[in-house]
Coordinates of C-alpha atoms in Angstrom, one line a residue:
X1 CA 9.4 -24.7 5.0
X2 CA 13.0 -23.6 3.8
X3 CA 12.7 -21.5 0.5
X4 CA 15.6 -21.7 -1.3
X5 CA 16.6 -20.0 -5.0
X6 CA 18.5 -21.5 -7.6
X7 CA 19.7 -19.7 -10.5
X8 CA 22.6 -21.3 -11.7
X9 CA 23.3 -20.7 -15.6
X10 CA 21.7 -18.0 -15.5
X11 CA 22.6 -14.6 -16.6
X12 CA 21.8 -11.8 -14.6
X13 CA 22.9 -7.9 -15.0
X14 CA 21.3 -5.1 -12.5
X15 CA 22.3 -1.6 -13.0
X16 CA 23.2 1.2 -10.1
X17 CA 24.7 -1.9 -8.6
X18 CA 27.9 -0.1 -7.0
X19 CA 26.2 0.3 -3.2
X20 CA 23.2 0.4 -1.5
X21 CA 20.3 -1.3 -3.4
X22 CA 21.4 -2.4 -6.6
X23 CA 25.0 -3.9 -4.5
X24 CA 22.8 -6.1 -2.1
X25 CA 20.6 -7.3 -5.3
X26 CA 23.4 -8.5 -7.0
X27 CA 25.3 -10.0 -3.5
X28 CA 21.5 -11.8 -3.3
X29 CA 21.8 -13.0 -7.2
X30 CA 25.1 -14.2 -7.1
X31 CA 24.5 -16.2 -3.7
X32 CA 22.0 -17.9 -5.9
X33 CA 24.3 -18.8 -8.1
X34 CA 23.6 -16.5 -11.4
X35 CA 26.8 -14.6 -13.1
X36 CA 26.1 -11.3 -12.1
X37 CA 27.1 -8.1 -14.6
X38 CA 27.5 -5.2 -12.5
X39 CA 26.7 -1.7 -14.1
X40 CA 27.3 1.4 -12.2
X41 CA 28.4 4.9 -13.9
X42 CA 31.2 4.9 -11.3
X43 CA 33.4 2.5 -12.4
X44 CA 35.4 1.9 -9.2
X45 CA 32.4 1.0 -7.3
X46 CA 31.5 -1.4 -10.0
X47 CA 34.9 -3.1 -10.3
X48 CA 35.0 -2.9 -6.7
X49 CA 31.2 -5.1 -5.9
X50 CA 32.4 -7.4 -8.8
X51 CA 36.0 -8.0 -7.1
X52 CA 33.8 -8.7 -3.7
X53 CA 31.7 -11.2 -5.6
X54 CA 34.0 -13.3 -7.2
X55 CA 33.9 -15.4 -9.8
X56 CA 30.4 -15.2 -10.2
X57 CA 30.7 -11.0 -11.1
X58 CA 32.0 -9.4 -13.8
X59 CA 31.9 -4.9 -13.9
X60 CA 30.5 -3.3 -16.4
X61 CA 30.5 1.0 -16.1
X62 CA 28.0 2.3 -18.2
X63 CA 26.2 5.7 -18.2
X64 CA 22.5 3.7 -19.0
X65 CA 20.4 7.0 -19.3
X66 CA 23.3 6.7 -22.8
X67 CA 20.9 4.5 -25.6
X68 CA 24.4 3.9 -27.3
X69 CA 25.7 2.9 -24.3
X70 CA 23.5 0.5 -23.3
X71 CA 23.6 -1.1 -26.8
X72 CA 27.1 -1.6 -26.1
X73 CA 26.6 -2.7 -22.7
X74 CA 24.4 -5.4 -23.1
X75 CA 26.2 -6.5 -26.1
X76 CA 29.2 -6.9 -24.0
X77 CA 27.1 -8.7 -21.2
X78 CA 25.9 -11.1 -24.1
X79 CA 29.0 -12.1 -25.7
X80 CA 31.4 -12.5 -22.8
X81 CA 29.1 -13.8 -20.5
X82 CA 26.8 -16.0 -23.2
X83 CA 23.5 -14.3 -22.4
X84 CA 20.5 -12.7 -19.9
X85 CA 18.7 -14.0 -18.6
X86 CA 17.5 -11.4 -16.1
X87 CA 17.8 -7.6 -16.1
X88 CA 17.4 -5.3 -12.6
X89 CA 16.9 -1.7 -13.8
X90 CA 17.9 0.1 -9.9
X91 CA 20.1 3.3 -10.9
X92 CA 18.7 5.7 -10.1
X93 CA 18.7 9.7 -8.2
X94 CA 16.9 11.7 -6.0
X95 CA 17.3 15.6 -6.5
X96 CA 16.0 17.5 -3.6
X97 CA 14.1 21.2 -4.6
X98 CA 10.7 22.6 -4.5
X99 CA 9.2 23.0 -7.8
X100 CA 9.6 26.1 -8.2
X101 CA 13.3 25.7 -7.6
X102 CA 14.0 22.6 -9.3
X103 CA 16.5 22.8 -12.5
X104 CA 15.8 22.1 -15.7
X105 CA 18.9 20.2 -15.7
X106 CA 17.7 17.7 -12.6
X107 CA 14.4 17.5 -14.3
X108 CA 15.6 16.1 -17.2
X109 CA 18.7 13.9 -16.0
X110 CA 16.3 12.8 -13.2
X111 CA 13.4 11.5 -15.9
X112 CA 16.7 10.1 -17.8
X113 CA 18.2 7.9 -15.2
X114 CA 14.9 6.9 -13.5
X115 CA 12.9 6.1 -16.2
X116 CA 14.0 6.6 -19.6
X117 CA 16.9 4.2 -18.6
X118 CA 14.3 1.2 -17.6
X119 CA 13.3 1.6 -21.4
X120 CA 16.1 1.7 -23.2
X121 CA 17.8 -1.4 -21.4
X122 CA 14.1 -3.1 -21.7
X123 CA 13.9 -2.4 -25.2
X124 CA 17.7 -4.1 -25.8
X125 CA 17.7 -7.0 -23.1
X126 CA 13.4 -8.0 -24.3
X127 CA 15.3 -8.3 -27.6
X128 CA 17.7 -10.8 -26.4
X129 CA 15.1 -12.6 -24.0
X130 CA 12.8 -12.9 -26.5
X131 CA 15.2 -14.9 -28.9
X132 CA 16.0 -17.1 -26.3
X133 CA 12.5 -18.0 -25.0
X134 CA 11.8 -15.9 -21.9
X135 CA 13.1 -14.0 -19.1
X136 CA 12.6 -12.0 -16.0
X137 CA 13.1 -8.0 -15.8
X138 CA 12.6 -6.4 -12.4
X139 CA 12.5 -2.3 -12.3
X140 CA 12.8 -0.8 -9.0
X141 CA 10.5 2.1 -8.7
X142 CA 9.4 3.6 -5.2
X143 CA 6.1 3.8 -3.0
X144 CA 6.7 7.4 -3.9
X145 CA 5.2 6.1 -6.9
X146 CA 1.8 5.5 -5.9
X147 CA 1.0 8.5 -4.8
X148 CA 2.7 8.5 -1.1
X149 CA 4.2 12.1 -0.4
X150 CA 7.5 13.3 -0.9
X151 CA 8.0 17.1 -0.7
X152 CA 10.7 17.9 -2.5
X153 CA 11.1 15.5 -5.2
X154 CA 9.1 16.5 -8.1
X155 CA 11.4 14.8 -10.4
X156 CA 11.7 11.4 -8.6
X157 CA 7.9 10.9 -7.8
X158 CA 7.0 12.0 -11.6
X159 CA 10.1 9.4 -12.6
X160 CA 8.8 6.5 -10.3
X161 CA 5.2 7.1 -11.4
X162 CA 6.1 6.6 -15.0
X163 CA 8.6 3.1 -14.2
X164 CA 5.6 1.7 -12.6
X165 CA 3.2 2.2 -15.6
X166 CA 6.3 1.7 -18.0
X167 CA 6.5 -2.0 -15.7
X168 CA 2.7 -2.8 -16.9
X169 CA 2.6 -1.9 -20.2
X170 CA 6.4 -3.6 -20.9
X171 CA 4.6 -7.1 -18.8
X172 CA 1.5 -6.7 -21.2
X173 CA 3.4 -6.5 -24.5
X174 CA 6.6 -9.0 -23.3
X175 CA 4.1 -11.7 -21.5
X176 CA 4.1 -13.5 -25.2
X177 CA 7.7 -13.8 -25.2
X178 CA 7.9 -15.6 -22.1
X179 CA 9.5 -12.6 -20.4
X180 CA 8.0 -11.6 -17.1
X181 CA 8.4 -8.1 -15.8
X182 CA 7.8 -6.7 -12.3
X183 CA 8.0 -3.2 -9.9
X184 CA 9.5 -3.6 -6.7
X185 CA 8.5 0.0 -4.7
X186 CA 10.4 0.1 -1.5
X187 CA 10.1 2.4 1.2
X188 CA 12.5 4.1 3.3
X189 CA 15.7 2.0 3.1
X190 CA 19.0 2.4 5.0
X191 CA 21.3 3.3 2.0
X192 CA 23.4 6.3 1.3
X193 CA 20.5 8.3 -0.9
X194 CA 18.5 8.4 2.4
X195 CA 21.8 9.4 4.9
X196 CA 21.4 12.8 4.9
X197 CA 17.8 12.8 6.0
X198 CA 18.6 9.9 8.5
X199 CA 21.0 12.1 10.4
X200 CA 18.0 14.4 11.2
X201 CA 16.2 13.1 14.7
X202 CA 13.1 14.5 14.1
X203 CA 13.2 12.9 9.9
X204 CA 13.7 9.7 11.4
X205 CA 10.8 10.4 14.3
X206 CA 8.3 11.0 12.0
X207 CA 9.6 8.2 9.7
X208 CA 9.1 5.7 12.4
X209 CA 6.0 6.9 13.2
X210 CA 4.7 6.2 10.1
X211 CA 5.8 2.6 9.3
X212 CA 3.7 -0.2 11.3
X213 CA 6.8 -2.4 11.9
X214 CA 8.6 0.4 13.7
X215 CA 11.8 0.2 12.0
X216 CA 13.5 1.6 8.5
X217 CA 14.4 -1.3 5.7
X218 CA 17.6 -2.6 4.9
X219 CA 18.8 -3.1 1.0
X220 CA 18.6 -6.7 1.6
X221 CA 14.5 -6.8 2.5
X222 CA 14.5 -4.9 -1.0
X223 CA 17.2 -8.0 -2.6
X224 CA 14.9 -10.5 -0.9
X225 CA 12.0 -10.0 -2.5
X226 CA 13.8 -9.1 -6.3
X227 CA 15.4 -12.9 -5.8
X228 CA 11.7 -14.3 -5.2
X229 CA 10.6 -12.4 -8.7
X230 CA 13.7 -13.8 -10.6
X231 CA 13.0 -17.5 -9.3
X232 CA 10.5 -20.2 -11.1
X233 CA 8.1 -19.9 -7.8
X234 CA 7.1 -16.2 -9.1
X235 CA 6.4 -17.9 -12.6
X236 CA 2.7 -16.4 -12.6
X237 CA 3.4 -13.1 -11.7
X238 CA 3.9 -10.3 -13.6
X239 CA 2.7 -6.8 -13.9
X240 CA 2.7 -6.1 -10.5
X241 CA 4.5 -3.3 -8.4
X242 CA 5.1 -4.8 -5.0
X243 CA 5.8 -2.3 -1.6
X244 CA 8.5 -3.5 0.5
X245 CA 7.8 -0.7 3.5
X246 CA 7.0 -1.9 6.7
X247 CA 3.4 -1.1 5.5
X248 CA 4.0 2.7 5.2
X249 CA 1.8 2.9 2.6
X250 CA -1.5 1.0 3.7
X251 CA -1.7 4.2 6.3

């Protein structure tokens, strides 16, 4: 059976989209035919995935951890592209410290980015769903958020946590309003936030050793799956936060 995805009409903006992750969810959207905004903080690499995409893409730079920019962001998404239809919430960072060494400065910007982000542009786009009958919001949190260790990153486990319970609550209250809203937690994926520790042999040893299918994922297995949750054949799903690991976390 050949599953297939079409989202033509539809309006689709996904944030952090200027490389890795968020660039191979909007490629993945676009191929199935939605207008794609894409947001990154870095405006080049936004103008830069949108010139890649076509006609299909339009950039938007936004800092989204800004409320007042992301009023102005999806108000600008809105009028010039006529709606949303969908909203990906994937920026995101990683600071590396031990606790006891971690900034109050990365604390906070990471909570910002990671999580306090998701609400803000949830709270703006459900506004703008809601009037026109439904939606489909997809956060991309981590398997670091259900409790799989990650020495290190205080900030983006606490973060992740808090997007997957800000998913369920944000599915309960929005389920009236026809807008569906769903986790994707991925593993270790082959972007450049994980490059650093990928140049380390014995990193990537005891990675592999811990993922059943043998291999690290690509930002597409992560796109693959956010496509299934924005299509009408994941129309009785929500609330859910979904691993797409190689089965790393069912160890």
């Amino acid at each position: 059976m050949t599953f297939s995805v079409n989202l033509s009409g539809k309006v689709a903006l996904v944030t952090g989209a200027g490389r890795g992750i968020g660039k191979a969810i909007a490629e993945a959207l676009a191929g199935a035919g939605a207008m794609v905004a894409v947001n990154d903080i870095d405006a080049a690499s936004a103008r830069k995935v949108a010139a890649e995409l076509g006609a299909l893409a339009r950039s938007y730079p936004a800092d989204v951890s800004d409320p007042a920019a992301v009023q102005r962001l999806i108000e600008e998404v809105v009028a010039e592209l006529g709606g949303l239809h969908i909203l990906v919430n994937n920026a995101g960072i990683e600071p590396k410290a031990p606790i006891l060494e971690l900034s109050l400065d990365d604390w906070r910007r990471t909570l910002e980015v990671n999580l306090s982000a998701a609400f803000y542009t949830s709270r703006i786009a459900g506004r703008v769903m809601r009037a026109a009958g439904g939606g489909v919001i997809v956060n991309i949190a981590s398997i670091a958020g259900h409790n799989i260790p990650l020495p290190n990153r205080a900030a983006y486990v606490a973060s992740k946590a808090g997007l997957i319970g800000f998913t369920k609550e944000c599915a309960r209250e929005f389920a009236a309003h026809g807008i569906r809203v769903n986790a994707v937690c991925p593993g270790v994926i082959e972007t450049e936030m994980t490059a650093e520790s990928r140049s380390d042999p014995a990193q990537m040893q005891k990675w592999l050793a811990d993922i059943p299918q043998g291999r690290l994922g690509q930002p597409q297995d992560v796109a693959g799956l956010v496509l299934f949750l924005c299509s009408d054949a994941a129309a009785y799903l929500t609330g859910q936060a979904i691993n797409v690991d190689g089965g790393k976390a069912m160890l």
